[in-house]
Short mmCIF file of C-alpha atoms and ligand atoms in Angstrom, two decimals:
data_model
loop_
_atom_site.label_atom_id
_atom_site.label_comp_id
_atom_site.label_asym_id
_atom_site.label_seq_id
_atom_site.Cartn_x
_atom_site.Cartn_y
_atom_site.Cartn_z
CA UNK A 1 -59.48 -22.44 -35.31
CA UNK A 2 -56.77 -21.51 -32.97
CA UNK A 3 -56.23 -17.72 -32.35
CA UNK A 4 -52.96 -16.92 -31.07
CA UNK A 5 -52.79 -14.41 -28.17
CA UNK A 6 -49.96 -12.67 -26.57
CA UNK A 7 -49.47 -10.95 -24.07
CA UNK A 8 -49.86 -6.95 -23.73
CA UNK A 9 -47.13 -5.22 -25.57
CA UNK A 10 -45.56 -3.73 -22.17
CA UNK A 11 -45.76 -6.70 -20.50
CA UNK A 12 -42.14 -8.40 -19.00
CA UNK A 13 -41.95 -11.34 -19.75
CA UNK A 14 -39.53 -13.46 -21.36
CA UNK A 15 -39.02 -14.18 -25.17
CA UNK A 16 -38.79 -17.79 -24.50
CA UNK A 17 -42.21 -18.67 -25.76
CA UNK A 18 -43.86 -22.08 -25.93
CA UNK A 19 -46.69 -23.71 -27.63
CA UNK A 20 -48.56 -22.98 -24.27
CA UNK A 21 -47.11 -19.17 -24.24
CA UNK A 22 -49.27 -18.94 -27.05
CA UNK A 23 -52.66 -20.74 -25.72
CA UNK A 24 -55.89 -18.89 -26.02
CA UNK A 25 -57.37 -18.56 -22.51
CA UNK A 26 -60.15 -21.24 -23.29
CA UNK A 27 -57.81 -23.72 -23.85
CA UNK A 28 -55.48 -22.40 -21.35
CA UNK A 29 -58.27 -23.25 -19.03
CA UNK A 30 -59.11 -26.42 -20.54
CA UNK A 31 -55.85 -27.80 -19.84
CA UNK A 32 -55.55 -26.76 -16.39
CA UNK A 33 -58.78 -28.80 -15.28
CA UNK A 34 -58.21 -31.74 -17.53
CA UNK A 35 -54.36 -32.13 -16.23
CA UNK A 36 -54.51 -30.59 -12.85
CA UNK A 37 -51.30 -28.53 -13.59
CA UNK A 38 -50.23 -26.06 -15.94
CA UNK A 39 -46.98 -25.12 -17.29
CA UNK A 40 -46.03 -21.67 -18.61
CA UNK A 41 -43.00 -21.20 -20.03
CA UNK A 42 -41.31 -17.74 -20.09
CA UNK A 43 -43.60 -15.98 -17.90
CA UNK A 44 -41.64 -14.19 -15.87
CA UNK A 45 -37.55 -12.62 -17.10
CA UNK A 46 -34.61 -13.45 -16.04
CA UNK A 47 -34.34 -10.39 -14.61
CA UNK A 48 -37.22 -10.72 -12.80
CA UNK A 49 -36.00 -14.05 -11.51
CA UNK A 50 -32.67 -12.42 -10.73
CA UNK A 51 -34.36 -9.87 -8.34
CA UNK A 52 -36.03 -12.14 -6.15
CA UNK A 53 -33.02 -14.51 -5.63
CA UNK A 54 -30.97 -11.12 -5.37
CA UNK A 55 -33.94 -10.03 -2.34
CA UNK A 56 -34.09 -13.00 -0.17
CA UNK A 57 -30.16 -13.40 -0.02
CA UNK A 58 -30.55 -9.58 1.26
CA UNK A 59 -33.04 -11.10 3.59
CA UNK A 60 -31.13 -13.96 4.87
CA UNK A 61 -28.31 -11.57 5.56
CA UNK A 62 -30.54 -9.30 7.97
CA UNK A 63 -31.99 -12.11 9.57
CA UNK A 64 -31.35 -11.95 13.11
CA UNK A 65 -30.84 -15.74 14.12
CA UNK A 66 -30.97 -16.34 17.86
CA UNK A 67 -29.56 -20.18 17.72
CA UNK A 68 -32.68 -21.16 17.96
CA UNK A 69 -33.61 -23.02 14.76
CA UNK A 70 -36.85 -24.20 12.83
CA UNK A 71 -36.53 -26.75 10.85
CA UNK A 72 -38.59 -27.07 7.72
CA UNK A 73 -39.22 -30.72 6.85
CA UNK A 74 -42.63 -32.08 5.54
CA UNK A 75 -41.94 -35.78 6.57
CA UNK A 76 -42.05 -34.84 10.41
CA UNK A 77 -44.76 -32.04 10.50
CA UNK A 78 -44.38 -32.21 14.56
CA UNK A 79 -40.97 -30.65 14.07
CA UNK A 80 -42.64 -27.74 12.23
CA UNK A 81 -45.23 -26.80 14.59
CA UNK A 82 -43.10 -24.74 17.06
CA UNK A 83 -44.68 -20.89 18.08
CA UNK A 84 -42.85 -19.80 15.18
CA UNK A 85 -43.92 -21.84 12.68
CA UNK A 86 -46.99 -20.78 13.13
CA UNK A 87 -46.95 -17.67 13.95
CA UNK A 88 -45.32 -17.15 10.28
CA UNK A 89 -48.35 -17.02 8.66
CA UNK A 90 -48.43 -13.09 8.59
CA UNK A 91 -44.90 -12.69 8.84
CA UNK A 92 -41.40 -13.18 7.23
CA UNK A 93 -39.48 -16.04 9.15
CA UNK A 94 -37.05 -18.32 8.07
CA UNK A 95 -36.55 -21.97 7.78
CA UNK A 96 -33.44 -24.18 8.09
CA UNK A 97 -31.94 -27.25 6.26
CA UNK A 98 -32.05 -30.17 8.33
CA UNK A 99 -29.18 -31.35 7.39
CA UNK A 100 -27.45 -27.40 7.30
CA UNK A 101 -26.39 -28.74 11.82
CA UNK A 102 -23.36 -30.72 12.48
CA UNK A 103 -23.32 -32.97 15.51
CA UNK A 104 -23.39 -30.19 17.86
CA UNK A 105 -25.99 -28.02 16.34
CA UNK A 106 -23.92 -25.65 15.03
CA UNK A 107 -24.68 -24.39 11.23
CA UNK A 108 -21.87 -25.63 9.00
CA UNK A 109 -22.27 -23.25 5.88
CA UNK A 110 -23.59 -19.08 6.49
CA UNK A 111 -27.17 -18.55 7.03
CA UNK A 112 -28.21 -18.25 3.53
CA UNK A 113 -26.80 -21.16 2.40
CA UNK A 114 -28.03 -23.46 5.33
CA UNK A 115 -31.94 -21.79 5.04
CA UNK A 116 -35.01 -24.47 3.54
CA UNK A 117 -37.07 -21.29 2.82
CA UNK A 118 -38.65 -18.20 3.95
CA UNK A 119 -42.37 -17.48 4.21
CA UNK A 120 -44.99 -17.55 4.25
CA UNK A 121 -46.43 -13.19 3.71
CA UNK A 122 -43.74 -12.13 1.76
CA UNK A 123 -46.06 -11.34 -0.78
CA UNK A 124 -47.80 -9.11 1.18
CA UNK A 125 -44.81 -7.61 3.45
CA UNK A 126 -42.04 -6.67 1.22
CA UNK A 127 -42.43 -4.71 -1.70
CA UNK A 128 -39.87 -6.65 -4.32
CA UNK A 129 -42.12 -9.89 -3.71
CA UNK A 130 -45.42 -7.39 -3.74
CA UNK A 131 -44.58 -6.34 -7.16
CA UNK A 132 -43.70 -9.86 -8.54
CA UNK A 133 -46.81 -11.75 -6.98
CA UNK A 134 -49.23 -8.93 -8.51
CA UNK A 135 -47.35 -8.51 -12.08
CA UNK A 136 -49.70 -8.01 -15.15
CA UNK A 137 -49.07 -11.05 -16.56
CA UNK A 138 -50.16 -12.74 -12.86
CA UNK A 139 -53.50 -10.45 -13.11
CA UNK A 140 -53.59 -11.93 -16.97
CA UNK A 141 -53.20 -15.77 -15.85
CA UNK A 142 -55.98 -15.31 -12.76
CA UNK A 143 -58.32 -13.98 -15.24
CA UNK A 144 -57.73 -16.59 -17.69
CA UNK A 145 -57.96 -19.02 -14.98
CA UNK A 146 -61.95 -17.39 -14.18
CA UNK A 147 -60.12 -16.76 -10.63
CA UNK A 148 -59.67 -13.18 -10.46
CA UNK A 149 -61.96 -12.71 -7.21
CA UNK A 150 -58.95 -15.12 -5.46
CA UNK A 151 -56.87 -13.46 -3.01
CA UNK A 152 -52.95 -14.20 -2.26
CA UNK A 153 -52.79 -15.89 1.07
CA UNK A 154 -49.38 -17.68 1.57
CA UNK A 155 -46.10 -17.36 -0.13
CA UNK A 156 -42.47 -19.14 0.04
CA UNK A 157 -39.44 -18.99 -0.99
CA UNK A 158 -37.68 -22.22 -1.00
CA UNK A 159 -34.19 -22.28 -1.95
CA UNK A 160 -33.14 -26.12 -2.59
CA UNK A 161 -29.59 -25.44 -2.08
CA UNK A 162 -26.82 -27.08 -3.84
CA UNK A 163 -26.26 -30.71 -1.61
CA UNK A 164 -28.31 -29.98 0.99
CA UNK A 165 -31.72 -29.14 -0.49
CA UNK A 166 -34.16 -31.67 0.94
CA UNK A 167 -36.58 -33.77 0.17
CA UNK A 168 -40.77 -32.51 -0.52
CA UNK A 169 -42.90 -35.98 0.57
CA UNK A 170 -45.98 -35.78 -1.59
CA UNK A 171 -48.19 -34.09 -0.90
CA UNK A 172 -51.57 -31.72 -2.15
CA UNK A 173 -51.62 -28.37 -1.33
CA UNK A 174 -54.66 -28.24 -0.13
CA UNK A 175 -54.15 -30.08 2.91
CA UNK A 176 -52.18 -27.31 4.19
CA UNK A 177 -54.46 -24.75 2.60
CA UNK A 178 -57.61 -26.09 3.17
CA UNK A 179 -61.39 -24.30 2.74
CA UNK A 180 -65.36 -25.32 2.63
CA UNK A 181 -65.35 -25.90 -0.64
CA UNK A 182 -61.48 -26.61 -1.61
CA UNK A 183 -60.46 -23.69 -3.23
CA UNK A 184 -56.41 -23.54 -2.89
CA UNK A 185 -54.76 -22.88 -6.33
CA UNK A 186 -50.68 -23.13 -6.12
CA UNK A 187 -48.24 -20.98 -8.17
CA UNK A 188 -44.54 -22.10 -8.70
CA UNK A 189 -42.45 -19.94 -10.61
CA UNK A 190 -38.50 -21.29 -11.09
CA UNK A 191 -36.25 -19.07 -10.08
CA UNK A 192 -33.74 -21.19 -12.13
CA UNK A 193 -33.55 -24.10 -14.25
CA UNK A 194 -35.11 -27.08 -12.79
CA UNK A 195 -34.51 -30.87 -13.40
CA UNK A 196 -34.46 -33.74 -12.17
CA UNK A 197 -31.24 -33.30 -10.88
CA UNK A 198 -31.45 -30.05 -8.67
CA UNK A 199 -34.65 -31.27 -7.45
CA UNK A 200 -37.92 -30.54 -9.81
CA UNK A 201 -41.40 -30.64 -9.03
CA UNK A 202 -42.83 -34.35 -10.29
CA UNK A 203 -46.69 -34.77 -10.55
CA UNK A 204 -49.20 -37.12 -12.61
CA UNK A 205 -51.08 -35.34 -15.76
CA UNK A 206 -55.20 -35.72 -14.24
CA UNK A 207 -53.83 -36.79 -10.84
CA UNK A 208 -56.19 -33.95 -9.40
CA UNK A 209 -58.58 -36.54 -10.00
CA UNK A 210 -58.88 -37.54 -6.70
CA UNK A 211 -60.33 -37.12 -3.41
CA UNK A 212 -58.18 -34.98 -0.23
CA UNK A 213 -56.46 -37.06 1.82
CA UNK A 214 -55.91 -35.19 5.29
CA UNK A 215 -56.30 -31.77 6.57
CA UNK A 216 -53.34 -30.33 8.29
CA UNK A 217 -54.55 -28.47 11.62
CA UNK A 218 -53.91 -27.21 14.86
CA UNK A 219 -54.70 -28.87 18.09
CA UNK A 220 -56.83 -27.47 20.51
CA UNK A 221 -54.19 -27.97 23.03
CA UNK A 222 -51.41 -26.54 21.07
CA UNK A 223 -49.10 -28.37 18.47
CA UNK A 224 -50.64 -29.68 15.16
CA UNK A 225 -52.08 -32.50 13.39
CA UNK A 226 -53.57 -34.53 10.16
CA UNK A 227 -56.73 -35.43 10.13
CA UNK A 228 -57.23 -38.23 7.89
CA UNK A 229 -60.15 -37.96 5.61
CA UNK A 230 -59.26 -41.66 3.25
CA UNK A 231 -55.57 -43.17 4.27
CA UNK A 232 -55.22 -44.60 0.19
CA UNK A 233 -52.09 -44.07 -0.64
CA UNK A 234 -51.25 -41.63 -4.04
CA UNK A 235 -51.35 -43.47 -7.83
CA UNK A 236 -48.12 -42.48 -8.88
CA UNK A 237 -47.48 -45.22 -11.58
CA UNK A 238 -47.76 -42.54 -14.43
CA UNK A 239 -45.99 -39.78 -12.75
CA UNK A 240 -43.42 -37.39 -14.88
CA UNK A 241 -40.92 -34.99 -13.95
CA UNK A 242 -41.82 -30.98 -14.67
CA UNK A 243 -38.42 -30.19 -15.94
CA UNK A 244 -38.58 -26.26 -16.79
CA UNK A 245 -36.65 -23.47 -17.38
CA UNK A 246 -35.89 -20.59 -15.60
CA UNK A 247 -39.01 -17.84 -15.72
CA UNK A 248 -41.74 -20.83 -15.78
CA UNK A 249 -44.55 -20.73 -14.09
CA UNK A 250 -46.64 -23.99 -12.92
CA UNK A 251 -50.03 -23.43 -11.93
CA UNK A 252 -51.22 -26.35 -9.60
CA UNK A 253 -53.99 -27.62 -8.23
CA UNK A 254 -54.70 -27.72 -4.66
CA UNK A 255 -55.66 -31.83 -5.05
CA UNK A 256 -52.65 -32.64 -7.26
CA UNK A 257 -50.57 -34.96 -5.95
CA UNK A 258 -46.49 -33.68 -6.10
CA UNK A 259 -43.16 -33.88 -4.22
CA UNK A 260 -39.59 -33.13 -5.08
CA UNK A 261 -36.62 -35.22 -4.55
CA UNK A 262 -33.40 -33.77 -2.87
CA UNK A 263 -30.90 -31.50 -4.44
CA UNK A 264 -27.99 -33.77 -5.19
CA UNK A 265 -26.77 -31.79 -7.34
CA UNK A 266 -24.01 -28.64 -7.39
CA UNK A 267 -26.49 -25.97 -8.60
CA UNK A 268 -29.46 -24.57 -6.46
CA UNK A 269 -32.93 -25.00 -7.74
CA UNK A 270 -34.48 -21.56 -6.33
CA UNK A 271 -38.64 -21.24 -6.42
CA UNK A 272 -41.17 -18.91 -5.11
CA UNK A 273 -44.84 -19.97 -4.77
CA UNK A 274 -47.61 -18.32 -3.97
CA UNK A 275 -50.97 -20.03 -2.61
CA UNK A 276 -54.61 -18.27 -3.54
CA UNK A 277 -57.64 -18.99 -2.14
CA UNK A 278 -61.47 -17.97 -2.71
CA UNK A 279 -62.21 -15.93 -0.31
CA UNK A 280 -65.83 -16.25 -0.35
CA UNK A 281 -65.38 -19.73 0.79
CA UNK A 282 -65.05 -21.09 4.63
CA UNK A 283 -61.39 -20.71 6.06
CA UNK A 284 -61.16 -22.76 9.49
CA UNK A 285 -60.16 -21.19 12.67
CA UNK A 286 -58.26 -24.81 13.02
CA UNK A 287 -56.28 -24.12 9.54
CA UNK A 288 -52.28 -23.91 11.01
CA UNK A 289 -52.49 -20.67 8.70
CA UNK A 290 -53.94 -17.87 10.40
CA UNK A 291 -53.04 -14.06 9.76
CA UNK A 292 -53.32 -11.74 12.52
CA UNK A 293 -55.76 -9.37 12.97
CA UNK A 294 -55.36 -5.68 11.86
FE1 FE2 B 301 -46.94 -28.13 -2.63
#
């Protein structure tokens, strides 16, 4: 029999409550292995979603840009492996549109409005992001997920502006985030509505089912690169779109295949997501990841 379980009495999240809202942990669990994915609705309030977007436009407006650009696009990883791309890993640095330059290379729109994302230790480095990537109800889900002893190690947020909001090739996480044994777990809480019109996440139900294709690394000589572990392309004949409201939060796995299409539309699609790891597994020196030393 099915027990219902809520969540503590003081916790903040929404009232919009699903049938998953509701899940007891087992089958909370359950579903997460057998699908690869999991999809909360209601987990975090508007509010809550209101003060992030509210923090990184503060951020974008004390960014101190220099005219010298880094472009975030996943289709042309060489283009992303500039000094400070990766030197982001333990900092907060931002990332343009590719398509936010005219001919000249001048931005066309203000900063905020031309920026792919910022990352990738906001969760550690500022405290409004601190407080939302540790909430109770995040503390809840990691225990439910039997990941508790997993530690935060990479966090973004990616704006998908109205227009201009690119394209997400697909992708697993894990190839970015990768560890002896695979251990990268991806969180990706909407900011705001998301559909298939601003730009939503689209994956396959069991796609996780699979093997990792590449590992994303850096070059001994500088620069990056994929190493190819099995070039078969993705099975993405049964794939769905995770249309979800603001507050959700997906819970992916690091070998789920998933992309997003561009933001056509005239509303944003704002995320955050936040990347754990088990951190009593093997993190390469060659991961393009690294945090500095303290
Ligand atoms: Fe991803």
């Amino acid at each position: 029999k099915r027990i219902a379980r809520r969540w503590p009495a003081n916790h903040a999240c929404g009232k919009r409550g699903s049938y998953e809202y509701y899940l007891n942990m087992g089958e909370r669990l359950d579903k997460f292995r057998r699908d690869g994915f999991l999809v909360l609705e209601g987990f975090n309030s508007d509010d809550q979603c209101d003060e992030l977007m509210a923090r990184a436009a503060e951020l974008a407006a004390e960014f101190d840009y220099d005219g010298h650009p880094s472009v975030f696009q996943t289709s042309e990883q060489d283009r992303t492996s500039d000094e400070y791309f990766l030197d982001s890993g333990g900092r907060i640095s931002f990332f343009f549109e590719q398509d936010a330059f005219d001919a000249n290379g001048k931005l066309t729109s203000d900063i905020h409005h031309s920026l792919n994302k910022i990352g990738h230790a906001l969760h550690d480095l500022d405290p409004v992001y601190n407080r939302f990537s540790r909430s109770p109800q995040m503390q809840q889900l990691t225990a439910d997920l039997e990941m508790s002893g997993s530690v935060l190690i990479q966090s973004m947020h990616i704006f998908k502006h109205a227009e201009i909001g690119g394209v997400v090739d697909v992708h697993q996480d894990s190839t970015f985030l990768f560890t002896r044994p695979l251990s990268c777990v991806g969180f990706w809480f909407a900011l705001e509505d998301a559909t298939t019109e601003n730009g939503c996440l689209w994956a396959t139900p069991g796609g996780h089912k699979t093997t990792l294709r590449s590992w994303f690394k850096r070059k001994p000589g500088g620069g990056t690169e994929f190493e190819v572990f099995d070039d078969s392309p993705f099975d993405l004949d049964a794939v769905i779109p995770l249309e979800v409201k603001k507050g959700t939060c997906i819970v992916l796995d690091g070998l789920l295949p998933h992309y997003s299409m561009p933001n056509t539309s005239h509303r944003s699609r704002q995320a955050y997501t936040l990347h754990s790891i088990d951190p009593t597994a093997e993190y390469p020196l060659e991961n393009w990841l690294q945090r500095p030393l303290t």
